[in-house]
Coordinates of C-alpha atoms in Angstrom, one line a residue:
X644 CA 38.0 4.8 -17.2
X645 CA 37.7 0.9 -17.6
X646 CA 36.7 -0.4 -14.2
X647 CA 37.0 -3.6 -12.9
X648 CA 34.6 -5.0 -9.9
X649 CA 34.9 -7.8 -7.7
X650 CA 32.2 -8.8 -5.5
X651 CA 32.0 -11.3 -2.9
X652 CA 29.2 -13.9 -2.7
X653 CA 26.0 -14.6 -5.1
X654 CA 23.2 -13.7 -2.5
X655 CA 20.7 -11.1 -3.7
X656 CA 23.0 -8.1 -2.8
X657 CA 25.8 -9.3 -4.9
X658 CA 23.6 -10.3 -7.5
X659 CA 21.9 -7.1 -7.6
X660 CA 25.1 -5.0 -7.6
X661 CA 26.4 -7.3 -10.4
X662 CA 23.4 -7.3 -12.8
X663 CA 23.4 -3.0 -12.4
X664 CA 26.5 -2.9 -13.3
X665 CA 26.3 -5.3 -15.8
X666 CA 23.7 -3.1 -17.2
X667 CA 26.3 0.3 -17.7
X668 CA 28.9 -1.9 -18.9
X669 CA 31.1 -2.5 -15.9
X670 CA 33.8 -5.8 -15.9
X671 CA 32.4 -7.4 -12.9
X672 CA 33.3 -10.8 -11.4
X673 CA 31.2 -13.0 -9.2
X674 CA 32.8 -15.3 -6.6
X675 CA 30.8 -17.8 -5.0
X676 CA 31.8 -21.4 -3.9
X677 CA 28.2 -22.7 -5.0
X678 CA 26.7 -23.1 -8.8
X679 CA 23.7 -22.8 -9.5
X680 CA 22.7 -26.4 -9.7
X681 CA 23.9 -26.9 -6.4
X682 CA 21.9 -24.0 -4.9
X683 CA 18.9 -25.5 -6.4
X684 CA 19.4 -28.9 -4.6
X685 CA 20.8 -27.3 -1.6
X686 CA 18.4 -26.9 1.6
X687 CA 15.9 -24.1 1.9
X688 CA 17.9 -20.9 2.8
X689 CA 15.3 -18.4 3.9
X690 CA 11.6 -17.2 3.8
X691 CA 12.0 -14.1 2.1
X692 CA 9.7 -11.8 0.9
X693 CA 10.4 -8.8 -1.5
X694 CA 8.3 -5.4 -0.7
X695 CA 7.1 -3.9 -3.6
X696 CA 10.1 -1.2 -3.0
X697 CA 12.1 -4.0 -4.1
X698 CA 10.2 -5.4 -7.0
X699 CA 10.7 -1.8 -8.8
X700 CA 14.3 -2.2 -8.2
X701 CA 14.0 -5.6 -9.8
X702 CA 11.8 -4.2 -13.0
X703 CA 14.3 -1.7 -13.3
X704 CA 17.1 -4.1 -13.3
X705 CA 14.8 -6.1 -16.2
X706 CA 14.7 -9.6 -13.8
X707 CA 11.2 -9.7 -12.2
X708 CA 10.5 -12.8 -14.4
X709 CA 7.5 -14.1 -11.9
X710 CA 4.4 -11.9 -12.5
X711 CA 1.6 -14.2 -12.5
X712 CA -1.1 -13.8 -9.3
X713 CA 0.1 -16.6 -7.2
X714 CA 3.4 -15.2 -6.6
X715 CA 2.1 -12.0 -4.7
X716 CA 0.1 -10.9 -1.8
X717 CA -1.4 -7.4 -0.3
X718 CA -2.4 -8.4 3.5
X719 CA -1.0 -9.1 6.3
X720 CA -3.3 -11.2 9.1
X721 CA -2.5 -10.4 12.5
X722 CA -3.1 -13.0 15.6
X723 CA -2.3 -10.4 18.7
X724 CA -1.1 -12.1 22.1
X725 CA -2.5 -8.9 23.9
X726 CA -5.8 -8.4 25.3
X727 CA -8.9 -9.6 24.7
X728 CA -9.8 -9.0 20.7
X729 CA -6.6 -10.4 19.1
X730 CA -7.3 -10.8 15.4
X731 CA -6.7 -7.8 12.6
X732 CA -5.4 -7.5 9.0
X733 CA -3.2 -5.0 7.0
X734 CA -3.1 -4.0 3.3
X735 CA 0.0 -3.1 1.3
X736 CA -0.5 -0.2 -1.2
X737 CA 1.3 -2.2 -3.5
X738 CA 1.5 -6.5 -4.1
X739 CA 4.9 -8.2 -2.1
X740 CA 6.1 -11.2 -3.4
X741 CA 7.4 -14.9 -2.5
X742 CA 9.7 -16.7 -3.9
X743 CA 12.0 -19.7 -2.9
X744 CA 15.4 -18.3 -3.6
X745 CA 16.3 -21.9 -4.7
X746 CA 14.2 -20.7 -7.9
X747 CA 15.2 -17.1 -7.6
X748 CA 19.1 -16.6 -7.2
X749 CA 20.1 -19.3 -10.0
X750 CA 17.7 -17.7 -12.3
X751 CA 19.7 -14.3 -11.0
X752 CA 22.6 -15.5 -11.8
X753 CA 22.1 -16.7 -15.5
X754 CA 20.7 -13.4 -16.0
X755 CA 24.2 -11.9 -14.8
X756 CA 26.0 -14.4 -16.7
X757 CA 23.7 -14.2 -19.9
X758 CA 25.0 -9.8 -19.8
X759 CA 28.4 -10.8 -19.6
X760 CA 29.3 -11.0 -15.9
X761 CA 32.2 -13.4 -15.3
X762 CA 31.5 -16.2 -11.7
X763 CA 34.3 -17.6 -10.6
X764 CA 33.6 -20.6 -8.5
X765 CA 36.2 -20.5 -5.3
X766 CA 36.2 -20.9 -1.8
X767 CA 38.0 -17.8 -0.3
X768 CA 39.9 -17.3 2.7
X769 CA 41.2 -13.6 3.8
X770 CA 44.2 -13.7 2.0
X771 CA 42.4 -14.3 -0.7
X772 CA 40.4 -11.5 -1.1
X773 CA 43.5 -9.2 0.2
X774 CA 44.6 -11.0 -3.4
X775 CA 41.4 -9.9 -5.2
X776 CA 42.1 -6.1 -4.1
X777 CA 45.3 -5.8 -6.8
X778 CA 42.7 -7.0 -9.2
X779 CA 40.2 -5.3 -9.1
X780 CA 39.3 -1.5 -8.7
X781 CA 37.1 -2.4 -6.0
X782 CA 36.6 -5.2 -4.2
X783 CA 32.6 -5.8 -2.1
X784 CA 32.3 -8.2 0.0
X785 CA 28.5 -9.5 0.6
X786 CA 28.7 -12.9 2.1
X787 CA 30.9 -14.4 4.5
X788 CA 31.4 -15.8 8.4
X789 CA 34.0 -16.2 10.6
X790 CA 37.4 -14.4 9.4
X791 CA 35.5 -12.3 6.4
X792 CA 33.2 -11.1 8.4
X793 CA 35.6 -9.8 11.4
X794 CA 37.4 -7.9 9.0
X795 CA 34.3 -5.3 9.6
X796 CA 34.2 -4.4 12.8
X797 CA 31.1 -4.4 14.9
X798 CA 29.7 -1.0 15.2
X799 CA 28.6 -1.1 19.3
X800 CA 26.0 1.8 18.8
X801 CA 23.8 -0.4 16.4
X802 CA 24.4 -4.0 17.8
X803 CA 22.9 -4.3 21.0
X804 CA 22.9 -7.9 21.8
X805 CA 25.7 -10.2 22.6
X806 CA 23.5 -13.5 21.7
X807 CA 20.7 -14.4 19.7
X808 CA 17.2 -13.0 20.7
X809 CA 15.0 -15.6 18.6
X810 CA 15.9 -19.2 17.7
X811 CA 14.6 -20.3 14.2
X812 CA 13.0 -22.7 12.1
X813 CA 11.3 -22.3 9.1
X814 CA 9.8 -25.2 6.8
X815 CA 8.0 -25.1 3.6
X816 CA 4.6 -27.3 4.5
X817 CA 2.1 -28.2 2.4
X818 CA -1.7 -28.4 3.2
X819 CA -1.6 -25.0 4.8
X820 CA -4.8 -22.7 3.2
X821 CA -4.0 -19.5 1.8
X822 CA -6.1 -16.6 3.0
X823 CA -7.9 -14.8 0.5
X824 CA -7.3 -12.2 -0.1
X825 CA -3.5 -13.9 -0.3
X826 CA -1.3 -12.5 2.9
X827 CA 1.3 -13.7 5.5
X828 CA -0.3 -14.2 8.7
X829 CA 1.9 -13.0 11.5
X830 CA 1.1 -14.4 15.1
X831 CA 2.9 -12.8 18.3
X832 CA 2.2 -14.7 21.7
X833 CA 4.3 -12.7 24.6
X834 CA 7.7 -15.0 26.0
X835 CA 7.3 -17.6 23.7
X836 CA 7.8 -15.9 19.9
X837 CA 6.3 -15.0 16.4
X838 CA 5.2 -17.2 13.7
X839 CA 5.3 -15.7 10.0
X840 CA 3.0 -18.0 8.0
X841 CA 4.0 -17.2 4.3
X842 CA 2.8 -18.2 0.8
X843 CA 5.5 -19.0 -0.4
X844 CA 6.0 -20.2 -4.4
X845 CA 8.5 -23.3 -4.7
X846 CA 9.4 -26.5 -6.8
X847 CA 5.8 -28.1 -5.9
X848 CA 3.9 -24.8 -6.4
X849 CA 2.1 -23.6 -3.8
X850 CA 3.3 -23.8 -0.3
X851 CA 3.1 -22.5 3.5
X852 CA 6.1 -21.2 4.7
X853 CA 5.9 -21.5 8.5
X854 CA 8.8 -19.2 9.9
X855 CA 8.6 -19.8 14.2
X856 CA 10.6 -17.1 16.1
X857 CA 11.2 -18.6 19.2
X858 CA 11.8 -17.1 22.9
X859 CA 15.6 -18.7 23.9
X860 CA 13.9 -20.7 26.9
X861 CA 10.6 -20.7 26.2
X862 CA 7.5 -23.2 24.7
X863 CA 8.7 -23.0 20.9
X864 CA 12.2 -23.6 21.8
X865 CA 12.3 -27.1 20.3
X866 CA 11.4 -26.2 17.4
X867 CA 15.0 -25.3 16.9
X868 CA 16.6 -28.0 18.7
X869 CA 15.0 -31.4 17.7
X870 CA 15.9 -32.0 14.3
X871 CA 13.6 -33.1 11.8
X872 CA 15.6 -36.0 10.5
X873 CA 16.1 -37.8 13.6
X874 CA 12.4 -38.3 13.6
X875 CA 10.6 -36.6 10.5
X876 CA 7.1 -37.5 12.1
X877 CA 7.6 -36.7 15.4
X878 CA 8.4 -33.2 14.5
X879 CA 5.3 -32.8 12.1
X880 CA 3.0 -33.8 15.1
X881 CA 5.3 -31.2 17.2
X882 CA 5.0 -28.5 14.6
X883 CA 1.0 -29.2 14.8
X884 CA 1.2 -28.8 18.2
X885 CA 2.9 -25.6 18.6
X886 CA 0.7 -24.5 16.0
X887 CA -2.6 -25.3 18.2
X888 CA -1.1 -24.2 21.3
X889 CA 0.4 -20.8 20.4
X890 CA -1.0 -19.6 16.5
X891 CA -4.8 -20.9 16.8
X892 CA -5.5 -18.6 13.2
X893 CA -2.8 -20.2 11.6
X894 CA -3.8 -24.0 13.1
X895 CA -7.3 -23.4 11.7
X896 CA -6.2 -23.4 8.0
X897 CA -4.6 -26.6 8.0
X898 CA -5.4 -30.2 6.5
X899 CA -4.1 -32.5 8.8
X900 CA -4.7 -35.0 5.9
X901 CA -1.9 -33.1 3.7
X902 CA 0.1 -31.3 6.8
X903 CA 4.1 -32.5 5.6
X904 CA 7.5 -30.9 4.4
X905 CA 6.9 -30.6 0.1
X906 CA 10.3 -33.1 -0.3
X907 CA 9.6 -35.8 2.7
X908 CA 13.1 -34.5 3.7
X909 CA 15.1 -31.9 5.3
X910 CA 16.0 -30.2 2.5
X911 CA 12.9 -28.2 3.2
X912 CA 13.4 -27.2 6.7
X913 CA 16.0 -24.9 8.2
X914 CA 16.7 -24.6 11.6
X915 CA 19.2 -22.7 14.0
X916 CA 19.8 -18.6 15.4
X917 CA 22.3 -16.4 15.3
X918 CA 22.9 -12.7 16.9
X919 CA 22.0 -9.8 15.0
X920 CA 24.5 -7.2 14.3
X921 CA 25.4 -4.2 12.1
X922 CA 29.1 -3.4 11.0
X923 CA 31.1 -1.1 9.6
X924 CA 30.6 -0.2 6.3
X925 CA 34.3 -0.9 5.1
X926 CA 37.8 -1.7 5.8
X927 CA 41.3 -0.3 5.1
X928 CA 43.4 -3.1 3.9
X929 CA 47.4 -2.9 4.4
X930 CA 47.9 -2.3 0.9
X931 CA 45.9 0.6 1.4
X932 CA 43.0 -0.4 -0.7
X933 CA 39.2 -0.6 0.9
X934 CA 36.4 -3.5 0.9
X935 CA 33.1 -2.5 1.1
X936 CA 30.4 -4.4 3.5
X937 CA 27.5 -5.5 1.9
X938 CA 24.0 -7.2 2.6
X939 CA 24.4 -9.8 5.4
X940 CA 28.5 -9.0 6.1
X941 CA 26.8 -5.6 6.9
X942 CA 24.0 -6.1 8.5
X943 CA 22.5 -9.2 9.8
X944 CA 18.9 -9.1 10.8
X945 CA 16.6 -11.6 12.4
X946 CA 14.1 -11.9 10.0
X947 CA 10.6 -11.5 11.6
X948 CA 9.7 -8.3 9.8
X949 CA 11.5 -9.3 6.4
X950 CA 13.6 -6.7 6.3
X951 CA 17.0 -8.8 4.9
X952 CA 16.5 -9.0 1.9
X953 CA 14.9 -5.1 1.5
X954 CA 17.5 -3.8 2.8
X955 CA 20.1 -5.4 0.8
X956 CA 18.6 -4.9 -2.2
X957 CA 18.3 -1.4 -1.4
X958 CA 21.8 -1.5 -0.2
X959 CA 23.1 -2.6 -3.3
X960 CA 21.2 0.2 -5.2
X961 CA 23.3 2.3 -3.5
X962 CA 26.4 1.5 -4.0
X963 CA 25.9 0.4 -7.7
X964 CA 24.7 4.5 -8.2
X965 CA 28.0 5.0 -6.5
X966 CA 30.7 2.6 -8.5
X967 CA 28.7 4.1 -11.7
X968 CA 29.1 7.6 -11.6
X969 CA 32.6 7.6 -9.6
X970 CA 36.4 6.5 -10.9
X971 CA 38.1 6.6 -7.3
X972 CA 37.2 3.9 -4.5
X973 CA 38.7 5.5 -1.7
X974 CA 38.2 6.7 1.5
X975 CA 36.1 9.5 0.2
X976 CA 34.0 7.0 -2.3
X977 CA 33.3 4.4 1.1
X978 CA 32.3 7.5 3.6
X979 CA 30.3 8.6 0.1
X980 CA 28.5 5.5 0.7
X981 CA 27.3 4.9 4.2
X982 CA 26.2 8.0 4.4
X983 CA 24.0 8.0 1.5
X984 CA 22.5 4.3 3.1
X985 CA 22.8 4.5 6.8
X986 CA 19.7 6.5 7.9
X987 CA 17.4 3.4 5.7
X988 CA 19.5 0.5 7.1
X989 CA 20.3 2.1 10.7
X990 CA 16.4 2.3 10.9
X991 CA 15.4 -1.5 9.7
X992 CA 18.3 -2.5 12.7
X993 CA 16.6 -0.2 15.0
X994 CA 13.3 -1.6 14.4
X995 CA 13.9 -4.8 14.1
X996 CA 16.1 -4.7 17.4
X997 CA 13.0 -3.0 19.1
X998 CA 10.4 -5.8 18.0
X999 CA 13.0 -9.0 19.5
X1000 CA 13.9 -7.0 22.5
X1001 CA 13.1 -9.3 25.5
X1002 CA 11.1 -8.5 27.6
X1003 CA 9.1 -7.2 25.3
X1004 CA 9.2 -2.9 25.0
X1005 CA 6.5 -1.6 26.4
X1006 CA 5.5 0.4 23.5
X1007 CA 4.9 -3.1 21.1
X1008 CA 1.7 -4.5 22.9
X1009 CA 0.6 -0.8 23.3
X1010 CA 0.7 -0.7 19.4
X1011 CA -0.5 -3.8 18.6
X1012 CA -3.6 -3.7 21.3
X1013 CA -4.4 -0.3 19.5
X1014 CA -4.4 -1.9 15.9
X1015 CA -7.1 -4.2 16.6
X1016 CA -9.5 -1.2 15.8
X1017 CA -7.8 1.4 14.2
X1018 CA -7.7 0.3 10.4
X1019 CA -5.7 3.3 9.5
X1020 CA -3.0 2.7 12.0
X1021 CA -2.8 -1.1 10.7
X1022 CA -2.4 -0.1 7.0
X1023 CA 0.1 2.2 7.8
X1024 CA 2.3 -0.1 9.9
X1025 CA 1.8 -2.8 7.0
X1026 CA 2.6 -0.3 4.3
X1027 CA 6.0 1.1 6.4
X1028 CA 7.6 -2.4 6.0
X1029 CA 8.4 -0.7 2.7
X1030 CA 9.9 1.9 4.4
X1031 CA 12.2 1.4 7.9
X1032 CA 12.4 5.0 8.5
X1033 CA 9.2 6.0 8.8
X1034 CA 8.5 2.6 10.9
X1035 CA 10.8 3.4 13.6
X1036 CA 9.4 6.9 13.4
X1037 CA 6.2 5.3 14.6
X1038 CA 7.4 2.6 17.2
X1039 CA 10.8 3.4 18.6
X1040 CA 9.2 5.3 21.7
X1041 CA 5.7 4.8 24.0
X1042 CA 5.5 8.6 23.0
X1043 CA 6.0 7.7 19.2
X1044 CA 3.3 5.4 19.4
X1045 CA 0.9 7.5 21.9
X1046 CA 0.9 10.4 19.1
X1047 CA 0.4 7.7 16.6
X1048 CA -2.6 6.8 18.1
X1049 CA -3.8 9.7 18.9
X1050 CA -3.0 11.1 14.7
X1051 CA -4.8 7.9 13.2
X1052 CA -8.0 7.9 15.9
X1053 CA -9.2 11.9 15.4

């Protein structure tokens, strides 16, 4: 059978569907409303890092073009607002990687383009994609606010917040030091927020990707809310100040000297929240076809454990295995599908939901405190953001993490 696959939105979850299919021969379109000169002139989009879980994905898919040593890292450093030792580091058993995805998705998309995949560039309304369904076989939809993503409802059991927990800002600064060996530092100061410092690879080379996750309310909060432009140097001398206040580790590495944006402008800095949420995985149309939810239409996660992008990727694993070895997208092939994914994504939502929940759980200082001296117990919460399941195994409850402790310390 000659399928035909349309796929909403050229993020890293329809990219990654496309280029698998792409690979077993599959007519698949792309439609996106942005090329891919204008998403590498466009503003930063994220800090995202990709597991090593997600780079053998990629080598299987033949696109992990970036393997030189300055695009990976194995530690994480750990600055713990809890008691009185607060520093500790991690170790994946495998490198992660960074990326600006202003490098990454074009070069994604030529790849898909260069195997035969067809992009269509189009904005799209709902009607439009209701259009799309007489098309194609099957229609995924990967991206989209507003009316596109409504047409998913909002599963209640897996979406416990009405607003956002964290506001964000992330910028890609220069004059940060890397640690050696290479890591993201990760700083957690009780009611105020996180900060992710990442090393991050971009159009100037090396740079310091300073993610705050700030408390609604509390000391990081204008971060978010005074805008870099209205006074680029008031906000660098803010940024430094946070930094000294809240992430001392983090403040330590950097040359005041050198301390800017890589681009002068705000291109490099992103700034605003939004409420986490998990929806269902498709929707009947009422020409009796389905759409399939995909990456952030499915599942929208604040990204302080950088879990987004890993579990889209994985996502669209998933359902490319799916559209590959099956000729009928209907009920049976979408039911097919989250059940084969939900138990991986269900637990990155569950985690993730645990770590923001304010006032902090109970069980998260408890883990962290413990971490300072337990080097097992640190390697194997590092390792585990390769793998959600057996991460909320070890946090979700006190108990969880009381056994935990107890398993790593005999």
């Amino acid at each position: 059978m000659m399928k035909s696959i349309g796929i909403i939105g050229a993020g890293v979850a329809g990219l990654h569907l496309g280029l698998q299919l792409r690979q077993h021969g599959i007519a698949t379109t792309i439609y996106t409303n942005r090329t891919a000169e204008e998403v590498a002139d466009g503003k930063v989009m994220n800090s995202v890092a990709h597991m090593h879980v997600t780079l053998e994905l990629e080598e299987d898919l033949g696109i992990n073009h970036w393997t030189e040593d300055q695009y990976y890292y194995t530690h994480h450093y750990h600055y713990n607002g809890w008691g009185e030792e607060r520093t500790f580091q991690g170790q994946f058993a495998s490198p992660s990687r960074t990326l600006d995805y202003r490098i990454y998705l074009p070069r994604l998309m030529k790849d898909f383009t260069d195997r035969g995949g067809v992009i269509e560039y189009r904005d799209l309304a709902v009607p439009d994609i209701q259009d799309l369904s007489e098309v194609h076989d099957l229609v995924v939809v990967s991206t989209g606010k507003g009316e596109i993503g409504a047409m998913f409802p909002k599963r209640a059991d897996r979406s416990p917040y009405d607003r956002p927990q964290r506001k964000l800002a992330v910028g890609f600064w220069k004059g940060v030091e890397r640690c050696d060996p290479n890591g993201v530092g990760v700083s957690v100061v009780p009611g105020v927020g996180e900060l992710l410092a990442i090393p991050m690879w971009s159009f100037s080379g090396d740079v310091m990707a300073l993610l705050f996750e700030s408390v609604p309310g509390g000391a990081q909060e204008p971060l978010t809310d005074q805008r870099y432009a209205d006074d680029p140097e008031a906000y660098r001398q803010l940024t430094l100040d946070m930094l000294k206040e809240h992430h001392p580790t983090v403040y330590d590495r950097v040359d005041h000297d050198e301390f800017r944006l890589q681009s002068d402008s705000d291109k490099d800095i992103l700034q605003g929240a939004f409420t986490p949420v998990m929806r269902e995985d498709y929707a009947r149309l009422p020409n009796g076809k389905f759409l399939l939810a995909l990456g952030d239409v499915h599942l929208t996660m604040d990204p302080v454990q950088a879990q987004g992008a890993n579990s889209t990727a994985y996502s669209a694993r998933v359902v490319g295995d799916a559209i590959i070895e099956d000729d009928v997208f209907d009920e049976r092939f979408m039911k097919k599908v989250a059940a084969r994914r939900n138990e991986r994504l269900e637990a990155a939502n569950d985690w993730l939901n645990t770590i923001i929940h304010t006032p902090t759980l109970p069980q998260i200082p408890k883990l962290f405190s413990a971490m300072v001296n337990n080097q097992e117990l640190t390697d194997e919460f590092t390792e585990n953001f390769n793998h959600p399941i057996r991460q909320i195994d070890l946090l979700a409850s006190e108990e969880r993490v009381d056994a935990a402790i107890e398993r790593t310390s005999a």
